[in-house]
Short mmCIF file of N, CA, C and O and ligand atoms in Angstrom, two decimals:
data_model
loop_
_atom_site.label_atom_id
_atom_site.label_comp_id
_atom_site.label_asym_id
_atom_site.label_seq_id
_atom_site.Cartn_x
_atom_site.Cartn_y
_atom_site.Cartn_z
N UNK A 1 83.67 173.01 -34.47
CA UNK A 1 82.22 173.09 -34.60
C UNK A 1 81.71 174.26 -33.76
O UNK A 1 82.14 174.43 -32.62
N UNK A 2 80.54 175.28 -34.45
CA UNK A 2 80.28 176.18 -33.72
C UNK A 2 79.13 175.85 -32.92
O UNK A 2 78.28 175.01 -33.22
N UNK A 3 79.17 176.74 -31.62
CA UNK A 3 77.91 176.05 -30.42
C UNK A 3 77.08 177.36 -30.05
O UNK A 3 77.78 178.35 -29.84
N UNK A 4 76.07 177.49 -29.96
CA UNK A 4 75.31 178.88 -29.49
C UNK A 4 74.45 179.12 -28.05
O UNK A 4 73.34 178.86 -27.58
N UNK A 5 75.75 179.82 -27.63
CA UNK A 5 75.97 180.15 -25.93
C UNK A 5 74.38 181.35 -25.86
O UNK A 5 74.13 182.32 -26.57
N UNK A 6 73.66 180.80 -24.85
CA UNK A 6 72.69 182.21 -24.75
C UNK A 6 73.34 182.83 -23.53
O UNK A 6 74.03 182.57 -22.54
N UNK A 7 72.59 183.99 -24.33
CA UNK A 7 73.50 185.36 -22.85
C UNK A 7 72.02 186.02 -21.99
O UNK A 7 72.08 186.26 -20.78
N UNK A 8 70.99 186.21 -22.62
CA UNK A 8 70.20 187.18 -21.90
C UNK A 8 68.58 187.25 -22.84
O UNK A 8 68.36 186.84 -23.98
N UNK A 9 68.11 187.58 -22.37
CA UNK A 9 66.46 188.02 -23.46
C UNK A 9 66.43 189.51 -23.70
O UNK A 9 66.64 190.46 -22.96
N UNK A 10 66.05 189.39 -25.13
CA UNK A 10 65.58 190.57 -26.14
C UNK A 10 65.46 192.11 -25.29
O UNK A 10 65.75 193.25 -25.66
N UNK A 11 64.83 191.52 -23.87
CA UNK A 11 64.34 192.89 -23.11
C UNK A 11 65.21 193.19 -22.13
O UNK A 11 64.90 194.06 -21.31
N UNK A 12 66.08 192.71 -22.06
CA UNK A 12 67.15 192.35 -20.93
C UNK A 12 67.87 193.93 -21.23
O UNK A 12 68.12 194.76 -20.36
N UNK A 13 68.16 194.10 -22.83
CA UNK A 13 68.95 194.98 -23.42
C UNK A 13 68.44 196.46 -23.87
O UNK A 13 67.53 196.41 -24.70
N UNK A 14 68.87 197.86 -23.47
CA UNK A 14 68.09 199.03 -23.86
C UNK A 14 69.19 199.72 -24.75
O UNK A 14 70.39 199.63 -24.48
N UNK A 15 68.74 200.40 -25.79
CA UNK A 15 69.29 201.32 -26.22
C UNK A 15 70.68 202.21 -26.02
O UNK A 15 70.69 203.43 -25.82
N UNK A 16 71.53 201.60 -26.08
CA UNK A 16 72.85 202.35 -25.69
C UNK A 16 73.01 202.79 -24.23
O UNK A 16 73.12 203.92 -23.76
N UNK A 17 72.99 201.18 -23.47
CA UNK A 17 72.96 201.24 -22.30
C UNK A 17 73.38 199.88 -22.31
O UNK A 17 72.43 199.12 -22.46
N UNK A 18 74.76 199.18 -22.17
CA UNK A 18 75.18 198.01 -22.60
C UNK A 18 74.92 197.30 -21.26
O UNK A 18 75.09 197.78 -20.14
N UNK A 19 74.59 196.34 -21.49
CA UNK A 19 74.05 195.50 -20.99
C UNK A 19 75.44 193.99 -20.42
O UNK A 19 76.06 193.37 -21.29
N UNK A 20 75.60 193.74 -19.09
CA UNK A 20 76.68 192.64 -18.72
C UNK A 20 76.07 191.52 -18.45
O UNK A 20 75.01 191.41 -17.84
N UNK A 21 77.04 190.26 -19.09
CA UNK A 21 76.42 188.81 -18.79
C UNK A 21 78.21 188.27 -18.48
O UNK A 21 79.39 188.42 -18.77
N UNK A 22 77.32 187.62 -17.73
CA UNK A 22 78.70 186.12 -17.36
C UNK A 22 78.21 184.95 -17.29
O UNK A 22 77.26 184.61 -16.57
N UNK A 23 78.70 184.42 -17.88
CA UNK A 23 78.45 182.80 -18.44
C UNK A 23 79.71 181.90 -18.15
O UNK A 23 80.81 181.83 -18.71
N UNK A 24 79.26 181.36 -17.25
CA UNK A 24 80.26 179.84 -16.74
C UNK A 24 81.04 179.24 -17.80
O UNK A 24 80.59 178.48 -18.65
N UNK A 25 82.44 179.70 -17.69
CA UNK A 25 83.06 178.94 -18.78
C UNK A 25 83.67 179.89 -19.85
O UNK A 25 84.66 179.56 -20.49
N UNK A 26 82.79 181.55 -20.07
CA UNK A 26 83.18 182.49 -20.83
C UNK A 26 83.33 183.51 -20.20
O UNK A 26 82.60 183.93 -19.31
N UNK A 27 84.59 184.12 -20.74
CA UNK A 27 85.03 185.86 -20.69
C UNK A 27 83.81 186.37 -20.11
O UNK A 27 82.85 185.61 -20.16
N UNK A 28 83.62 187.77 -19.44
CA UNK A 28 82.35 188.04 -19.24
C UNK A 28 81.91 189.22 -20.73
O UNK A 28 82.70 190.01 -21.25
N UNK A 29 81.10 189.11 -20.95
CA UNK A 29 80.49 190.20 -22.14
C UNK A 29 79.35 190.96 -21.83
O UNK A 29 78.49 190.78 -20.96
N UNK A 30 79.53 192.15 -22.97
CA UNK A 30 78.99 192.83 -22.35
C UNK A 30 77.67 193.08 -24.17
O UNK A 30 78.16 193.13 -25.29
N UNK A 31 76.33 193.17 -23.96
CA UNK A 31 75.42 192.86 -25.06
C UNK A 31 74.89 194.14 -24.96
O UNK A 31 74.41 194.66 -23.95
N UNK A 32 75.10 194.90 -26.71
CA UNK A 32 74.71 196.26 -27.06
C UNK A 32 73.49 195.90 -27.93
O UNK A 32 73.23 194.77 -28.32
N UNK A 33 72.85 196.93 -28.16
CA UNK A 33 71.38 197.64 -28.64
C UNK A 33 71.71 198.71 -29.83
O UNK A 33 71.59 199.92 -29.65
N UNK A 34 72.05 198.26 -30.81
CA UNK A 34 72.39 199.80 -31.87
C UNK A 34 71.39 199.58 -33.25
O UNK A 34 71.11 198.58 -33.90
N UNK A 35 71.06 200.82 -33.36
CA UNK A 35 69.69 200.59 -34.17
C UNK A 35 68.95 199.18 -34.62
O UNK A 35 68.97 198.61 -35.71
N UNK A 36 68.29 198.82 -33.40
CA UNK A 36 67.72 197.95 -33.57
C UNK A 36 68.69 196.18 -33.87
O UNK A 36 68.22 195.09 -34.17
N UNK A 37 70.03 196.57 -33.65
CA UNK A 37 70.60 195.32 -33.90
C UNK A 37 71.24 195.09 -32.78
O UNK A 37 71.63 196.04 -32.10
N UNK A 38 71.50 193.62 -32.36
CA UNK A 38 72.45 193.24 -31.18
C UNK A 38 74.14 193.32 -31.56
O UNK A 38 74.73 192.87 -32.54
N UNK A 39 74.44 193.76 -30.88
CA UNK A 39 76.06 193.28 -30.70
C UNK A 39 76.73 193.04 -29.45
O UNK A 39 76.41 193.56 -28.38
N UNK A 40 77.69 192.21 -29.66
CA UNK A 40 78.22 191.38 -28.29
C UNK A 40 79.88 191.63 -28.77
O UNK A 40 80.47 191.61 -29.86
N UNK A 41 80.29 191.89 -27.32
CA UNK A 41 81.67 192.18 -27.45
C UNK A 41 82.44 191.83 -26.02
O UNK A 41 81.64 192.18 -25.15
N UNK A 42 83.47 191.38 -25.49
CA UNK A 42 84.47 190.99 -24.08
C UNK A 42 83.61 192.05 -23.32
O UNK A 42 82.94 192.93 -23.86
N UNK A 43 83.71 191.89 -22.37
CA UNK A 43 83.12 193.21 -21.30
C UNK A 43 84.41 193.98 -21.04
O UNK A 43 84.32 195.18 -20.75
N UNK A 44 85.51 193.42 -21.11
CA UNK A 44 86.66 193.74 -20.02
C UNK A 44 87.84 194.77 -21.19
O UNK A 44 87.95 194.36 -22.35
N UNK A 45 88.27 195.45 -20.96
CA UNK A 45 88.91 196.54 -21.39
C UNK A 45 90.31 196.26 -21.92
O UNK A 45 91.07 195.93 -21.01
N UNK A 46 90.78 196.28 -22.89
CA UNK A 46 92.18 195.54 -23.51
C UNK A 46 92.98 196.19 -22.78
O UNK A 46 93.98 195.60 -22.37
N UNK A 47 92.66 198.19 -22.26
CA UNK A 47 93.81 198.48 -21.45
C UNK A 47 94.11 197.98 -19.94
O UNK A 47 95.20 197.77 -19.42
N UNK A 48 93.14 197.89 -19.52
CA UNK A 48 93.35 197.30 -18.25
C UNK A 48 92.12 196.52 -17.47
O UNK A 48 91.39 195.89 -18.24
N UNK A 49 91.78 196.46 -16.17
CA UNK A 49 90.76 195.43 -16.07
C UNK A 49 89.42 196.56 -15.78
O UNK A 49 88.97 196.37 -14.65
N UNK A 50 88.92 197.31 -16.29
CA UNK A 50 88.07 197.70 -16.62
C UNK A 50 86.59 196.73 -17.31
O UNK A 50 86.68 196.10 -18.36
N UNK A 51 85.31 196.80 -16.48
CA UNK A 51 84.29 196.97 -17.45
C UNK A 51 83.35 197.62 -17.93
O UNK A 51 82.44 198.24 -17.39
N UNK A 52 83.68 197.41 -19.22
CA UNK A 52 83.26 198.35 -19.96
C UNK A 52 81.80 198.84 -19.67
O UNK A 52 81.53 200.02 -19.51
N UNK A 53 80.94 197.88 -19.62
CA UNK A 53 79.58 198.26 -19.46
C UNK A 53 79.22 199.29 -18.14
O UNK A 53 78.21 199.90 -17.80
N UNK A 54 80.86 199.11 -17.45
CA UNK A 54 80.82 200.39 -16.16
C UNK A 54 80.99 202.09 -17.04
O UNK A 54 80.91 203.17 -16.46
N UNK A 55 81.23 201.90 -18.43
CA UNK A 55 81.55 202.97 -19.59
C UNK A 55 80.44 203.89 -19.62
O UNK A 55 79.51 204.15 -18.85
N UNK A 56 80.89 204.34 -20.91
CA UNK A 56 79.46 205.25 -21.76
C UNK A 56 79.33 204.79 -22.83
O UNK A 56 80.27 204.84 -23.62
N UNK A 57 78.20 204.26 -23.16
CA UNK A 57 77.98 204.26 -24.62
C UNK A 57 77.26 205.08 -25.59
O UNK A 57 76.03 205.17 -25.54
N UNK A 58 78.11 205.82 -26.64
CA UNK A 58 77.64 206.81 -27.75
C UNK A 58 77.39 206.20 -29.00
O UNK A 58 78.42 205.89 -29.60
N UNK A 59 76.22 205.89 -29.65
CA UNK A 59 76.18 205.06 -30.83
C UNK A 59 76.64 203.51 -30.70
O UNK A 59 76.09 202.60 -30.08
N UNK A 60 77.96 203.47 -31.55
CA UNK A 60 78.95 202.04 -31.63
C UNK A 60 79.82 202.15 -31.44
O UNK A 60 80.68 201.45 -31.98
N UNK A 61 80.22 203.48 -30.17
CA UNK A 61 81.75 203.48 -29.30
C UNK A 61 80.87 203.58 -27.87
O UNK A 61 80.04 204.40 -27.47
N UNK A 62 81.55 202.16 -27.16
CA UNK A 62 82.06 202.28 -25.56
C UNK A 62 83.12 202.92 -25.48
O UNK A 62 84.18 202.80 -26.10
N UNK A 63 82.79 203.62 -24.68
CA UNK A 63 84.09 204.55 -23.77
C UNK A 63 84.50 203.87 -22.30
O UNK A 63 83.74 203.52 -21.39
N UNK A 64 85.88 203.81 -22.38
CA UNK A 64 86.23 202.81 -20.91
C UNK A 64 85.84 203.59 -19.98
O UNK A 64 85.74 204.71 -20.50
N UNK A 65 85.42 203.67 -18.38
CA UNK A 65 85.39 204.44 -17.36
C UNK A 65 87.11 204.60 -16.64
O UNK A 65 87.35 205.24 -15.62
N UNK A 66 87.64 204.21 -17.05
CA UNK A 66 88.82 204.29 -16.09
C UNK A 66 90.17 205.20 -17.07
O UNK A 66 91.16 205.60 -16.45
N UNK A 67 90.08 205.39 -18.24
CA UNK A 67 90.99 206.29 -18.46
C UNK A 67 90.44 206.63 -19.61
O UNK A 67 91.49 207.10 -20.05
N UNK A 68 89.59 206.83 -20.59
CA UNK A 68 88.98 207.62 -21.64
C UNK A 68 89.13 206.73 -22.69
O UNK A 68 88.72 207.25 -23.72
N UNK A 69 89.56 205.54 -22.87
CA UNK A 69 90.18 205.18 -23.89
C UNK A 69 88.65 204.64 -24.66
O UNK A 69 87.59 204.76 -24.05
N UNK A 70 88.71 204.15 -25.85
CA UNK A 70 87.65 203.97 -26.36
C UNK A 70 87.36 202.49 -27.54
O UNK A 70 88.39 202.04 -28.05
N UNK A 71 86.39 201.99 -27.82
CA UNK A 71 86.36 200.96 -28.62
C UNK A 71 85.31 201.36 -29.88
O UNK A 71 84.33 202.02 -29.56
N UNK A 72 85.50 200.93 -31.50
CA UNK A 72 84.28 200.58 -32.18
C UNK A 72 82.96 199.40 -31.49
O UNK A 72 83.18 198.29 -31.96
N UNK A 73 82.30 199.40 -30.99
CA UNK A 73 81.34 197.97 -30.52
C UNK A 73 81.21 197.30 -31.85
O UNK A 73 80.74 196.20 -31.54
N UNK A 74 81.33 197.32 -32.98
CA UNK A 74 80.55 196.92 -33.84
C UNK A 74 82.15 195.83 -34.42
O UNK A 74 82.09 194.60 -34.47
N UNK A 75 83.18 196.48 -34.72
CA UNK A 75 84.39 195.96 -35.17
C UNK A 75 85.68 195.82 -34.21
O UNK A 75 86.75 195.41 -34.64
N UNK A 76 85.43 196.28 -32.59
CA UNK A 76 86.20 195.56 -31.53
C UNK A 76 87.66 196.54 -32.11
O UNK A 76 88.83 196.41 -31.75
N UNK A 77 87.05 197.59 -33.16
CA UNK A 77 88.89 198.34 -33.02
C UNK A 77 88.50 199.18 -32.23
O UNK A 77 87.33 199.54 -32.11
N UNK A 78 89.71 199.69 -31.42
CA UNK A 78 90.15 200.97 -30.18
C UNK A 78 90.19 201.99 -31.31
O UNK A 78 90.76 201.92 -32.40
N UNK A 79 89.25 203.20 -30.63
CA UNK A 79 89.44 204.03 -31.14
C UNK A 79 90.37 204.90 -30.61
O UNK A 79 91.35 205.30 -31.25
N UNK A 80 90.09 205.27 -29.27
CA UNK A 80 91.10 206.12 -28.96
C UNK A 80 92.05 205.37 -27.97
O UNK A 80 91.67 204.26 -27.59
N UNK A 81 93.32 205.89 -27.46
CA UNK A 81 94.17 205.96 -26.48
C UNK A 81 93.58 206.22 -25.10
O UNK A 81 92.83 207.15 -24.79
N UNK A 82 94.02 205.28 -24.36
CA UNK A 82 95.17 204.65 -24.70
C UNK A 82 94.83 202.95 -24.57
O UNK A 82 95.43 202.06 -23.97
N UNK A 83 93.49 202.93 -25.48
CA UNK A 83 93.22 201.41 -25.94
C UNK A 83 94.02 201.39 -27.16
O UNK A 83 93.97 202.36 -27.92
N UNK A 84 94.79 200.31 -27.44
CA UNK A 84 95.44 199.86 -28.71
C UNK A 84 95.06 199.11 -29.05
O UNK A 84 94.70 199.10 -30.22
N UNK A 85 94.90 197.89 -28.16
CA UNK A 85 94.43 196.69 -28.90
C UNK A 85 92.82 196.62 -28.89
O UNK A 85 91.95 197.17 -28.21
N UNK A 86 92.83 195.49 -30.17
CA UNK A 86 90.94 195.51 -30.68
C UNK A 86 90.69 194.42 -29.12
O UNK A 86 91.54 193.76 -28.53
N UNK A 87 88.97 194.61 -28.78
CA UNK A 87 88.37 194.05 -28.08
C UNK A 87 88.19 192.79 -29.17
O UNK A 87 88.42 192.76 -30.38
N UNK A 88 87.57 191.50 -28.07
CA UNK A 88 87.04 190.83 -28.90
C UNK A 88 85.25 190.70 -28.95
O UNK A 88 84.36 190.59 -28.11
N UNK A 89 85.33 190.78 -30.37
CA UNK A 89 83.67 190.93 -30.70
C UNK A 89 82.77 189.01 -31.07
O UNK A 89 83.19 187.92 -31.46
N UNK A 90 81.59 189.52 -30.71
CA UNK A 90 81.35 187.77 -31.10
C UNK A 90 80.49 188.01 -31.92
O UNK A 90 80.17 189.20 -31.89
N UNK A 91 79.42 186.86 -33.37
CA UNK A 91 78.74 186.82 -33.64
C UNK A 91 77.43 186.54 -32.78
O UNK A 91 77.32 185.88 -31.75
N UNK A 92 76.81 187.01 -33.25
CA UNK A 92 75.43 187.45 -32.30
C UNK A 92 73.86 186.47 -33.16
O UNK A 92 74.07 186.45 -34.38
N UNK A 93 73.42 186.23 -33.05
CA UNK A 93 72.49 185.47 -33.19
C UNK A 93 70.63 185.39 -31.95
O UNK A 93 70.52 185.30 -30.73
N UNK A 94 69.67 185.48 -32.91
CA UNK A 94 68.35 186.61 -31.76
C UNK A 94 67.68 185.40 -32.20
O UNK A 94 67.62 185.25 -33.42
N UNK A 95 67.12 184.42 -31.40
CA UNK A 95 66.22 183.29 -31.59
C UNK A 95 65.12 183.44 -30.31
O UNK A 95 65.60 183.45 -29.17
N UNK A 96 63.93 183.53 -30.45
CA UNK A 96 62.90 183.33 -29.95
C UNK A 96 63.08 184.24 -28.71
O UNK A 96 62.88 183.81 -27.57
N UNK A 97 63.44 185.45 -28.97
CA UNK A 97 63.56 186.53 -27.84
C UNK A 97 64.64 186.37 -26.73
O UNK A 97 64.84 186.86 -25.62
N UNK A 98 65.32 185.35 -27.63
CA UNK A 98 66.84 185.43 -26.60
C UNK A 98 68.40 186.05 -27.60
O UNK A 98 68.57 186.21 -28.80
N UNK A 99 69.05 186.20 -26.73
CA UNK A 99 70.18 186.90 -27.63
C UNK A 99 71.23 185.93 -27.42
O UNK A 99 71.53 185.92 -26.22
N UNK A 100 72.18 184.80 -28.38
CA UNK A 100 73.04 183.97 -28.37
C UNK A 100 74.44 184.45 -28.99
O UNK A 100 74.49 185.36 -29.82
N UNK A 101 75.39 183.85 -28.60
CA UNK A 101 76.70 183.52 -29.24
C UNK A 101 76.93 182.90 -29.89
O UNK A 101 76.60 181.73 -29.72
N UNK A 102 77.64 183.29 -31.02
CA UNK A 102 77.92 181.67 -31.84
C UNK A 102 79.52 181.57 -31.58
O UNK A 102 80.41 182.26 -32.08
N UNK A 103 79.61 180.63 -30.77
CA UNK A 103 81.61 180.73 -30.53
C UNK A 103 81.94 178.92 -31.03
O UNK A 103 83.09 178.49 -31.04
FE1 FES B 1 90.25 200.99 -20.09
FE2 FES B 1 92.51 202.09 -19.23
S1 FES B 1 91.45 200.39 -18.37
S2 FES B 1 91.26 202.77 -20.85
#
């Protein structure tokens, strides 16, 4: 059964400037702003313990801060090296000016 975790409010989040939440019980994540839509993705870096929201964000790629490597935000694939593996992405859900999880 799916349950819907809130992470933060509507204003919490700016424009390609990702935004970090930690929630008791979950991974920590990190909540993006891309034209006008939310996306939620792990905060923490598949290559190593990096977070991401310590990155850059260009559009719907975070860039890790600790070795260049890179992610899609939108589909959790690595774009570049030396990330290989996909992040994990969550469904996102915007109710009454808050931004939720559906896990
Ligand atoms: Fe993220 Fe190495 S820890 S690219």
């Amino acid at each position: 059964m799916s349950k819907m975790v809130k992470l933060c409010s509507v204003d919490d989040v700016e424009t390609d400037l990702p935004f970090p939440v930690e929630v008791d019980g979950y991974p920590p994540m990190a909540v993006y702003l891309i034209d006008g839509a939310f996306h939620v993705t792990s905060n923490t870096c598949t290559h190593g313990n990096a977070m991401l929201t310590d990155g850059f964000q260009e559009g719907d790629t975070i860039e890790c801060p600790f070795h260049g490597g890179s992610f899609c935000i939108k589909t959790g694939a690595a774009k570049n090296l030396p990330c290989e593996e996909p992040l994990a992405v969550y469904k996102v859900q915007v109710d009454e000016g808050q931004v939720f999880v559906v896990v």
